[in-house]
């Protein structure tokens, strides 16, 4: 048995150094402490990363059949409520009189200081997962179909509009322009300057940021037309078992002034504010994930082994450079001296 053990030792790829031949030095001690410190720092970072997880974003086919959702609106138009006509029409030619569910409140037109006015809405940062979870407070508008002080100079329009989940548009126009109405807005009363506090799709989360939130347009033209094109993508946020199912949208916009036909003295189009929307067949899933525990342990072992090997190479490189530039005396400085060997004098 002993002879077999001796034969097996010949295959040892990791020869050991006897303790009496090990030499300690100040440089070696400092490098060891530095290696331990780096190892503990990496361990702390990796444990924090494992506990915090990582955010995974994936696009999938939207397999949920949804026939309807709501458009949430909160905006001010610089025109009296009694002159404003609102409606929704989709690709199926289904028309919905939005004025039956929206609230119209007469106020004075004003522009909040923090709003972006007359700026192109071509850049919007998608909120991160933590922000969505913190701000995902669901709400509802306090009333439906209310009309107050309609003769005021401006109109505060707010509420939720149920629509079919197909391509369509929400329109804000003047009465008598493009639609039959018992009244007709005087030309000099047209003014489609507006500020938007909220414009979103689906469940109403007032604290989530959307591309049109806190924006506005101001104009002196009477026959001004604003067109907003929204591509809506259903979005699911998941964190620690909590799910927030909402909708994001990308936005492009266009605006122009309608010309008047010189022969008929009538506008060549319908001035107003148009929100055209379409729904994508894909769904964005943003969820927090963690790597499996055993994979995490294997990752720590790999990092630890790599750190020790790298530290050993760097220490030997330092010793070699010290010998090249300063000689053997500098290498032997602060080293532990072994005594008691056969060659000691």
Tab-separated table of C-alpha atoms in Angstrom:
chain	number	residue	atom	x	y	z
A	1	UNK	CA	0.000	0.000	0.000
A	2	UNK	CA	2.846	2.371	0.888
A	3	UNK	CA	4.599	1.660	-2.408
A	4	UNK	CA	1.381	2.454	-4.285
A	5	UNK	CA	1.083	5.773	-2.431
A	6	UNK	CA	4.675	6.623	-3.309
A	7	UNK	CA	3.988	5.920	-6.989
A	8	UNK	CA	0.877	8.104	-6.938
A	9	UNK	CA	2.915	11.008	-5.498
A	10	UNK	CA	5.017	11.074	-8.652
A	11	UNK	CA	1.934	12.333	-10.553
A	12	UNK	CA	1.467	15.338	-8.219
A	13	UNK	CA	1.244	18.385	-10.512
A	14	UNK	CA	1.306	20.742	-7.524
A	15	UNK	CA	4.608	20.179	-5.715
A	16	UNK	CA	4.651	21.560	-2.194
A	17	UNK	CA	7.340	23.647	-0.549
A	18	UNK	CA	8.375	22.502	2.909
A	19	UNK	CA	7.690	25.062	5.651
A	20	UNK	CA	11.397	25.340	6.545
A	21	UNK	CA	12.120	26.501	3.003
A	22	UNK	CA	9.395	29.163	2.938
A	23	UNK	CA	10.686	32.711	3.285
A	24	UNK	CA	8.445	35.502	4.512
A	25	UNK	CA	8.983	39.148	3.642
A	26	UNK	CA	7.386	42.515	4.267
A	27	UNK	CA	6.496	42.808	0.597
A	28	UNK	CA	4.863	39.396	0.621
A	29	UNK	CA	2.815	40.277	3.693
A	30	UNK	CA	1.609	43.532	2.162
A	31	UNK	CA	0.708	41.828	-1.113
A	32	UNK	CA	-1.228	39.155	0.802
A	33	UNK	CA	-3.171	41.777	2.745
A	34	UNK	CA	-3.894	43.640	-0.487
A	35	UNK	CA	-5.100	40.408	-2.107
A	36	UNK	CA	-7.395	39.676	0.851
A	37	UNK	CA	-8.771	43.219	0.719
A	38	UNK	CA	-9.502	42.964	-3.018
A	39	UNK	CA	-11.110	39.573	-2.469
A	40	UNK	CA	-13.399	40.899	0.269
A	41	UNK	CA	-14.307	43.922	-1.855
A	42	UNK	CA	-15.198	41.724	-4.831
A	43	UNK	CA	-17.158	39.400	-2.538
A	44	UNK	CA	-19.138	42.369	-1.176
A	45	UNK	CA	-19.907	43.628	-4.688
A	46	UNK	CA	-20.938	40.202	-5.966
A	47	UNK	CA	-23.215	39.517	-2.991
A	48	UNK	CA	-24.850	42.917	-3.473
A	49	UNK	CA	-25.315	42.197	-7.169
A	50	UNK	CA	-26.827	38.799	-6.413
A	51	UNK	CA	-29.287	40.209	-3.883
A	52	UNK	CA	-30.199	43.165	-6.116
A	53	UNK	CA	-30.517	41.022	-9.235
A	54	UNK	CA	-30.458	42.414	-12.753
A	55	UNK	CA	-33.067	43.860	-15.107
A	56	UNK	CA	-33.980	41.697	-18.085
A	57	UNK	CA	-35.786	43.243	-21.078
A	58	UNK	CA	-37.428	41.038	-23.667
A	59	UNK	CA	-39.854	41.559	-26.526
A	60	UNK	CA	-42.468	38.849	-26.915
A	61	UNK	CA	-45.618	38.364	-28.931
A	62	UNK	CA	-48.581	39.800	-27.047
A	63	UNK	CA	-50.687	36.691	-26.440
A	64	UNK	CA	-53.398	38.464	-24.455
A	65	UNK	CA	-56.614	39.255	-26.287
A	66	UNK	CA	-57.705	42.748	-25.332
A	67	UNK	CA	-60.685	44.319	-27.002
A	68	UNK	CA	-60.703	47.660	-25.207
A	69	UNK	CA	-58.708	50.012	-23.030
A	70	UNK	CA	-58.869	53.651	-21.948
A	71	UNK	CA	-57.147	56.837	-23.052
A	72	UNK	CA	-56.354	59.070	-20.083
A	73	UNK	CA	-56.364	62.795	-20.839
A	74	UNK	CA	-55.617	65.853	-18.728
A	75	UNK	CA	-54.988	69.022	-20.742
A	76	UNK	CA	-55.921	72.680	-21.173
A	77	UNK	CA	-57.008	74.187	-24.499
A	78	UNK	CA	-57.001	77.962	-24.967
A	79	UNK	CA	-60.612	78.059	-26.169
A	80	UNK	CA	-63.944	78.142	-24.301
A	81	UNK	CA	-65.441	74.735	-23.540
A	82	UNK	CA	-68.679	75.684	-25.281
A	83	UNK	CA	-66.798	75.907	-28.606
A	84	UNK	CA	-64.943	72.571	-28.324
A	85	UNK	CA	-66.004	69.305	-29.944
A	86	UNK	CA	-64.309	65.990	-29.019
A	87	UNK	CA	-64.744	62.519	-30.455
A	88	UNK	CA	-62.916	59.255	-31.146
A	89	UNK	CA	-63.034	57.312	-34.403
A	90	UNK	CA	-61.193	54.053	-35.085
A	91	UNK	CA	-60.393	51.946	-38.134
A	92	UNK	CA	-63.725	50.107	-37.839
A	93	UNK	CA	-65.493	53.484	-38.261
A	94	UNK	CA	-66.796	53.156	-34.736
A	95	UNK	CA	-67.312	56.710	-33.460
A	96	UNK	CA	-67.425	57.545	-29.783
A	97	UNK	CA	-68.475	60.931	-28.459
A	98	UNK	CA	-65.686	61.529	-25.976
A	99	UNK	CA	-67.578	64.489	-24.541
A	100	UNK	CA	-69.910	62.072	-22.763
A	101	UNK	CA	-67.158	60.787	-20.456
A	102	UNK	CA	-64.649	63.649	-20.437
A	103	UNK	CA	-64.952	66.534	-17.999
A	104	UNK	CA	-64.929	70.140	-19.231
A	105	UNK	CA	-64.016	72.849	-16.756
A	106	UNK	CA	-63.749	76.491	-17.765
A	107	UNK	CA	-60.575	78.211	-16.518
A	108	UNK	CA	-58.014	80.791	-17.644
A	109	UNK	CA	-55.263	79.541	-19.926
A	110	UNK	CA	-51.813	79.343	-18.357
A	111	UNK	CA	-48.534	77.554	-18.999
A	112	UNK	CA	-46.794	75.941	-15.988
A	113	UNK	CA	-43.127	76.875	-15.614
A	114	UNK	CA	-41.832	73.307	-15.823
A	115	UNK	CA	-43.612	72.474	-19.098
A	116	UNK	CA	-41.787	72.162	-22.422
A	117	UNK	CA	-43.504	74.484	-24.877
A	118	UNK	CA	-43.166	74.322	-28.676
A	119	UNK	CA	-40.360	71.760	-28.408
A	120	UNK	CA	-40.288	68.647	-30.604
A	121	UNK	CA	-41.107	65.612	-28.477
A	122	UNK	CA	-38.522	63.418	-30.202
A	123	UNK	CA	-36.729	62.194	-27.080
A	124	UNK	CA	-38.167	60.378	-24.110
A	125	UNK	CA	-36.382	58.278	-21.514
A	126	UNK	CA	-38.057	55.014	-20.617
A	127	UNK	CA	-38.513	54.901	-16.831
A	128	UNK	CA	-36.460	52.231	-15.098
A	129	UNK	CA	-37.958	49.364	-13.131
A	130	UNK	CA	-37.449	50.835	-9.653
A	131	UNK	CA	-39.002	54.153	-10.692
A	132	UNK	CA	-42.063	52.412	-12.116
A	133	UNK	CA	-42.566	50.365	-8.950
A	134	UNK	CA	-42.264	53.452	-6.754
A	135	UNK	CA	-44.598	55.590	-8.864
A	136	UNK	CA	-47.169	52.922	-9.778
A	137	UNK	CA	-50.066	54.370	-7.818
A	138	UNK	CA	-53.286	53.636	-9.674
A	139	UNK	CA	-55.918	56.384	-9.707
A	140	UNK	CA	-59.203	57.421	-11.274
A	141	UNK	CA	-60.594	60.799	-12.244
A	142	UNK	CA	-62.961	62.238	-9.672
A	143	UNK	CA	-65.892	62.763	-12.056
A	144	UNK	CA	-67.236	61.833	-15.477
A	145	UNK	CA	-69.085	63.961	-18.018
A	146	UNK	CA	-69.107	67.108	-15.859
A	147	UNK	CA	-69.334	70.558	-17.464
A	148	UNK	CA	-68.506	73.616	-15.382
A	149	UNK	CA	-68.143	77.289	-16.357
A	150	UNK	CA	-68.086	76.590	-20.094
A	151	UNK	CA	-67.916	80.265	-21.028
A	152	UNK	CA	-64.443	80.823	-19.501
A	153	UNK	CA	-61.549	81.771	-21.852
A	154	UNK	CA	-59.952	78.311	-21.723
A	155	UNK	CA	-61.066	74.745	-21.122
A	156	UNK	CA	-59.610	72.139	-18.801
A	157	UNK	CA	-60.350	68.742	-20.369
A	158	UNK	CA	-59.732	65.661	-18.245
A	159	UNK	CA	-60.987	62.108	-17.891
A	160	UNK	CA	-60.720	58.598	-19.335
A	161	UNK	CA	-62.131	57.563	-22.709
A	162	UNK	CA	-62.944	53.875	-23.377
A	163	UNK	CA	-61.802	52.899	-26.884
A	164	UNK	CA	-61.384	49.751	-28.956
A	165	UNK	CA	-57.826	48.453	-29.050
A	166	UNK	CA	-57.436	49.104	-32.757
A	167	UNK	CA	-55.956	51.955	-34.744
A	168	UNK	CA	-57.860	55.194	-34.326
A	169	UNK	CA	-57.651	58.856	-33.422
A	170	UNK	CA	-58.895	61.200	-30.728
A	171	UNK	CA	-59.837	64.646	-32.053
A	172	UNK	CA	-60.338	68.036	-30.481
A	173	UNK	CA	-61.883	70.467	-32.958
A	174	UNK	CA	-64.119	73.512	-33.026
A	175	UNK	CA	-67.881	73.069	-33.261
A	176	UNK	CA	-69.105	73.354	-36.834
A	177	UNK	CA	-65.704	72.489	-38.343
A	178	UNK	CA	-65.890	69.088	-40.023
A	179	UNK	CA	-68.989	67.954	-38.113
A	180	UNK	CA	-72.580	69.015	-38.168
A	181	UNK	CA	-73.459	70.968	-35.084
A	182	UNK	CA	-76.187	73.329	-33.984
A	183	UNK	CA	-73.565	76.009	-33.326
A	184	UNK	CA	-70.547	77.211	-35.258
A	185	UNK	CA	-67.418	78.619	-33.674
A	186	UNK	CA	-66.577	82.157	-34.826
A	187	UNK	CA	-63.315	82.201	-36.752
A	188	UNK	CA	-61.760	84.736	-34.385
A	189	UNK	CA	-62.481	82.445	-31.398
A	190	UNK	CA	-60.415	79.531	-32.701
A	191	UNK	CA	-57.248	78.926	-30.696
A	192	UNK	CA	-55.725	75.469	-30.372
A	193	UNK	CA	-52.864	76.416	-28.087
A	194	UNK	CA	-52.717	73.720	-25.432
A	195	UNK	CA	-50.741	72.226	-22.569
A	196	UNK	CA	-50.845	68.515	-21.718
A	197	UNK	CA	-50.489	67.290	-18.162
A	198	UNK	CA	-51.344	63.644	-18.894
A	199	UNK	CA	-51.818	61.525	-21.976
A	200	UNK	CA	-51.562	57.774	-21.499
A	201	UNK	CA	-53.135	54.463	-22.463
A	202	UNK	CA	-54.547	51.725	-20.238
A	203	UNK	CA	-54.725	51.895	-16.454
A	204	UNK	CA	-54.306	55.425	-15.122
A	205	UNK	CA	-50.989	55.825	-13.273
A	206	UNK	CA	-50.695	59.607	-12.813
A	207	UNK	CA	-47.098	59.557	-11.549
A	208	UNK	CA	-45.617	57.577	-14.443
A	209	UNK	CA	-43.947	59.740	-17.056
A	210	UNK	CA	-45.180	59.621	-20.676
A	211	UNK	CA	-43.812	61.336	-23.805
A	212	UNK	CA	-46.604	63.945	-23.951
A	213	UNK	CA	-46.713	64.698	-20.229
A	214	UNK	CA	-45.719	68.253	-19.259
A	215	UNK	CA	-45.597	69.489	-22.865
A	216	UNK	CA	-47.544	72.042	-24.844
A	217	UNK	CA	-47.926	74.171	-27.952
A	218	UNK	CA	-48.708	77.879	-28.164
A	219	UNK	CA	-49.677	79.611	-31.408
A	220	UNK	CA	-51.249	82.806	-32.700
A	221	UNK	CA	-52.668	81.104	-35.808
A	222	UNK	CA	-56.430	80.507	-35.893
A	223	UNK	CA	-56.354	77.575	-38.328
A	224	UNK	CA	-53.513	75.679	-36.660
A	225	UNK	CA	-53.500	71.872	-36.747
A	226	UNK	CA	-51.452	69.673	-34.412
A	227	UNK	CA	-51.061	65.968	-35.108
A	228	UNK	CA	-49.507	63.493	-32.667
A	229	UNK	CA	-48.752	59.939	-33.836
A	230	UNK	CA	-48.403	57.360	-31.057
A	231	UNK	CA	-47.194	53.755	-31.443
A	232	UNK	CA	-48.437	51.932	-28.353
A	233	UNK	CA	-46.534	48.936	-26.938
A	234	UNK	CA	-48.044	46.904	-24.052
A	235	UNK	CA	-45.458	46.754	-21.259
A	236	UNK	CA	-45.275	44.457	-18.249
A	237	UNK	CA	-43.047	45.296	-15.262
A	238	UNK	CA	-42.203	42.543	-12.753
A	239	UNK	CA	-40.293	42.857	-9.485
A	240	UNK	CA	-40.405	40.594	-6.417
A	241	UNK	CA	-43.681	39.045	-7.543
A	242	UNK	CA	-45.359	42.417	-8.144
A	243	UNK	CA	-46.640	43.066	-11.676
A	244	UNK	CA	-47.540	46.394	-13.292
A	245	UNK	CA	-49.313	45.996	-16.635
A	246	UNK	CA	-49.312	49.265	-18.543
A	247	UNK	CA	-48.590	50.740	-21.979
A	248	UNK	CA	-45.722	52.780	-23.369
A	249	UNK	CA	-45.765	54.668	-26.629
A	250	UNK	CA	-43.317	56.262	-29.005
A	251	UNK	CA	-44.261	59.607	-30.463
A	252	UNK	CA	-43.859	61.608	-33.640
A	253	UNK	CA	-45.638	64.857	-34.377
A	254	UNK	CA	-46.518	67.252	-37.151
A	255	UNK	CA	-48.110	70.670	-37.314
A	256	UNK	CA	-49.248	72.996	-40.058
A	257	UNK	CA	-51.542	75.921	-40.749
A	258	UNK	CA	-54.592	75.225	-42.906
A	259	UNK	CA	-55.005	77.508	-45.885
A	260	UNK	CA	-58.251	79.220	-46.841
A	261	UNK	CA	-59.767	78.584	-50.262
A	262	UNK	CA	-59.908	81.955	-51.984
A	263	UNK	CA	-62.993	81.061	-54.014
A	264	UNK	CA	-65.163	79.672	-51.209
A	265	UNK	CA	-63.439	81.503	-48.333
A	266	UNK	CA	-63.519	78.261	-46.366
A	267	UNK	CA	-60.614	76.347	-44.807
A	268	UNK	CA	-59.151	73.504	-46.893
A	269	UNK	CA	-59.104	71.258	-43.831
A	270	UNK	CA	-60.265	70.907	-40.251
A	271	UNK	CA	-58.115	72.738	-37.681
A	272	UNK	CA	-57.680	71.082	-34.324
A	273	UNK	CA	-55.615	68.753	-32.165
A	274	UNK	CA	-55.379	65.147	-33.356
A	275	UNK	CA	-53.995	62.187	-31.425
A	276	UNK	CA	-53.554	59.271	-33.842
A	277	UNK	CA	-52.660	55.952	-32.223
A	278	UNK	CA	-51.902	52.390	-33.252
A	279	UNK	CA	-51.087	49.252	-31.247
A	280	UNK	CA	-48.077	47.024	-31.823
A	281	UNK	CA	-48.563	43.218	-31.780
A	282	UNK	CA	-45.538	42.793	-29.504
A	283	UNK	CA	-45.161	43.150	-25.771
A	284	UNK	CA	-42.214	44.441	-23.759
A	285	UNK	CA	-41.504	42.507	-20.554
A	286	UNK	CA	-39.167	44.167	-18.050
A	287	UNK	CA	-38.469	41.982	-15.029
A	288	UNK	CA	-35.935	41.669	-12.246
A	289	UNK	CA	-34.005	38.384	-12.253
A	290	UNK	CA	-31.280	36.649	-10.243
A	291	UNK	CA	-28.801	34.026	-11.336
A	292	UNK	CA	-29.207	30.546	-9.724
A	293	UNK	CA	-27.505	30.140	-6.335
A	294	UNK	CA	-25.098	27.378	-7.417
A	295	UNK	CA	-24.119	29.443	-10.443
A	296	UNK	CA	-23.412	32.307	-8.052
A	297	UNK	CA	-21.158	30.058	-5.909
A	298	UNK	CA	-19.319	28.834	-9.008
A	299	UNK	CA	-18.849	32.441	-10.094
A	300	UNK	CA	-17.337	33.350	-6.709
A	301	UNK	CA	-14.965	30.371	-6.862
A	302	UNK	CA	-13.850	31.322	-10.363
A	303	UNK	CA	-13.238	34.934	-9.375
A	304	UNK	CA	-11.358	33.886	-6.221
A	305	UNK	CA	-9.091	31.495	-8.117
A	306	UNK	CA	-8.385	34.070	-10.795
A	307	UNK	CA	-7.587	36.682	-8.161
A	308	UNK	CA	-5.040	34.427	-6.408
A	309	UNK	CA	-3.343	33.490	-9.672
A	310	UNK	CA	-3.191	37.113	-10.823
A	311	UNK	CA	-1.824	38.220	-7.438
A	312	UNK	CA	0.907	35.547	-7.606
A	313	UNK	CA	1.986	36.586	-11.092
A	314	UNK	CA	2.033	40.271	-10.162
A	315	UNK	CA	4.108	39.581	-7.036
A	316	UNK	CA	6.681	37.562	-8.992
A	317	UNK	CA	6.792	40.263	-11.661
A	318	UNK	CA	7.427	42.878	-8.977
A	319	UNK	CA	10.240	40.769	-7.504
A	320	UNK	CA	11.788	40.327	-10.946
A	321	UNK	CA	11.679	44.057	-11.711
A	322	UNK	CA	13.136	44.817	-8.293
A	323	UNK	CA	16.038	42.463	-9.023
A	324	UNK	CA	16.649	43.958	-12.485
A	325	UNK	CA	16.724	47.590	-11.368
A	326	UNK	CA	18.159	47.356	-7.829
A	327	UNK	CA	19.935	44.003	-7.626
A	328	UNK	CA	19.823	41.011	-5.302
A	329	UNK	CA	20.406	43.103	-2.190
A	330	UNK	CA	17.120	44.948	-2.654
A	331	UNK	CA	15.309	41.646	-3.155
A	332	UNK	CA	16.732	40.190	0.069
A	333	UNK	CA	15.876	43.292	2.075
A	334	UNK	CA	13.181	42.780	4.761
A	335	UNK	CA	13.150	39.033	4.103
A	336	UNK	CA	13.022	36.506	6.918
A	337	UNK	CA	16.401	34.761	7.346
A	338	UNK	CA	16.265	30.976	7.793
A	339	UNK	CA	18.954	29.469	10.040
A	340	UNK	CA	19.856	25.982	11.141
A	341	UNK	CA	20.343	24.432	7.717
A	342	UNK	CA	23.267	22.214	6.704
A	343	UNK	CA	24.858	25.011	4.696
A	344	UNK	CA	24.542	27.675	7.401
A	345	UNK	CA	27.887	28.753	8.839
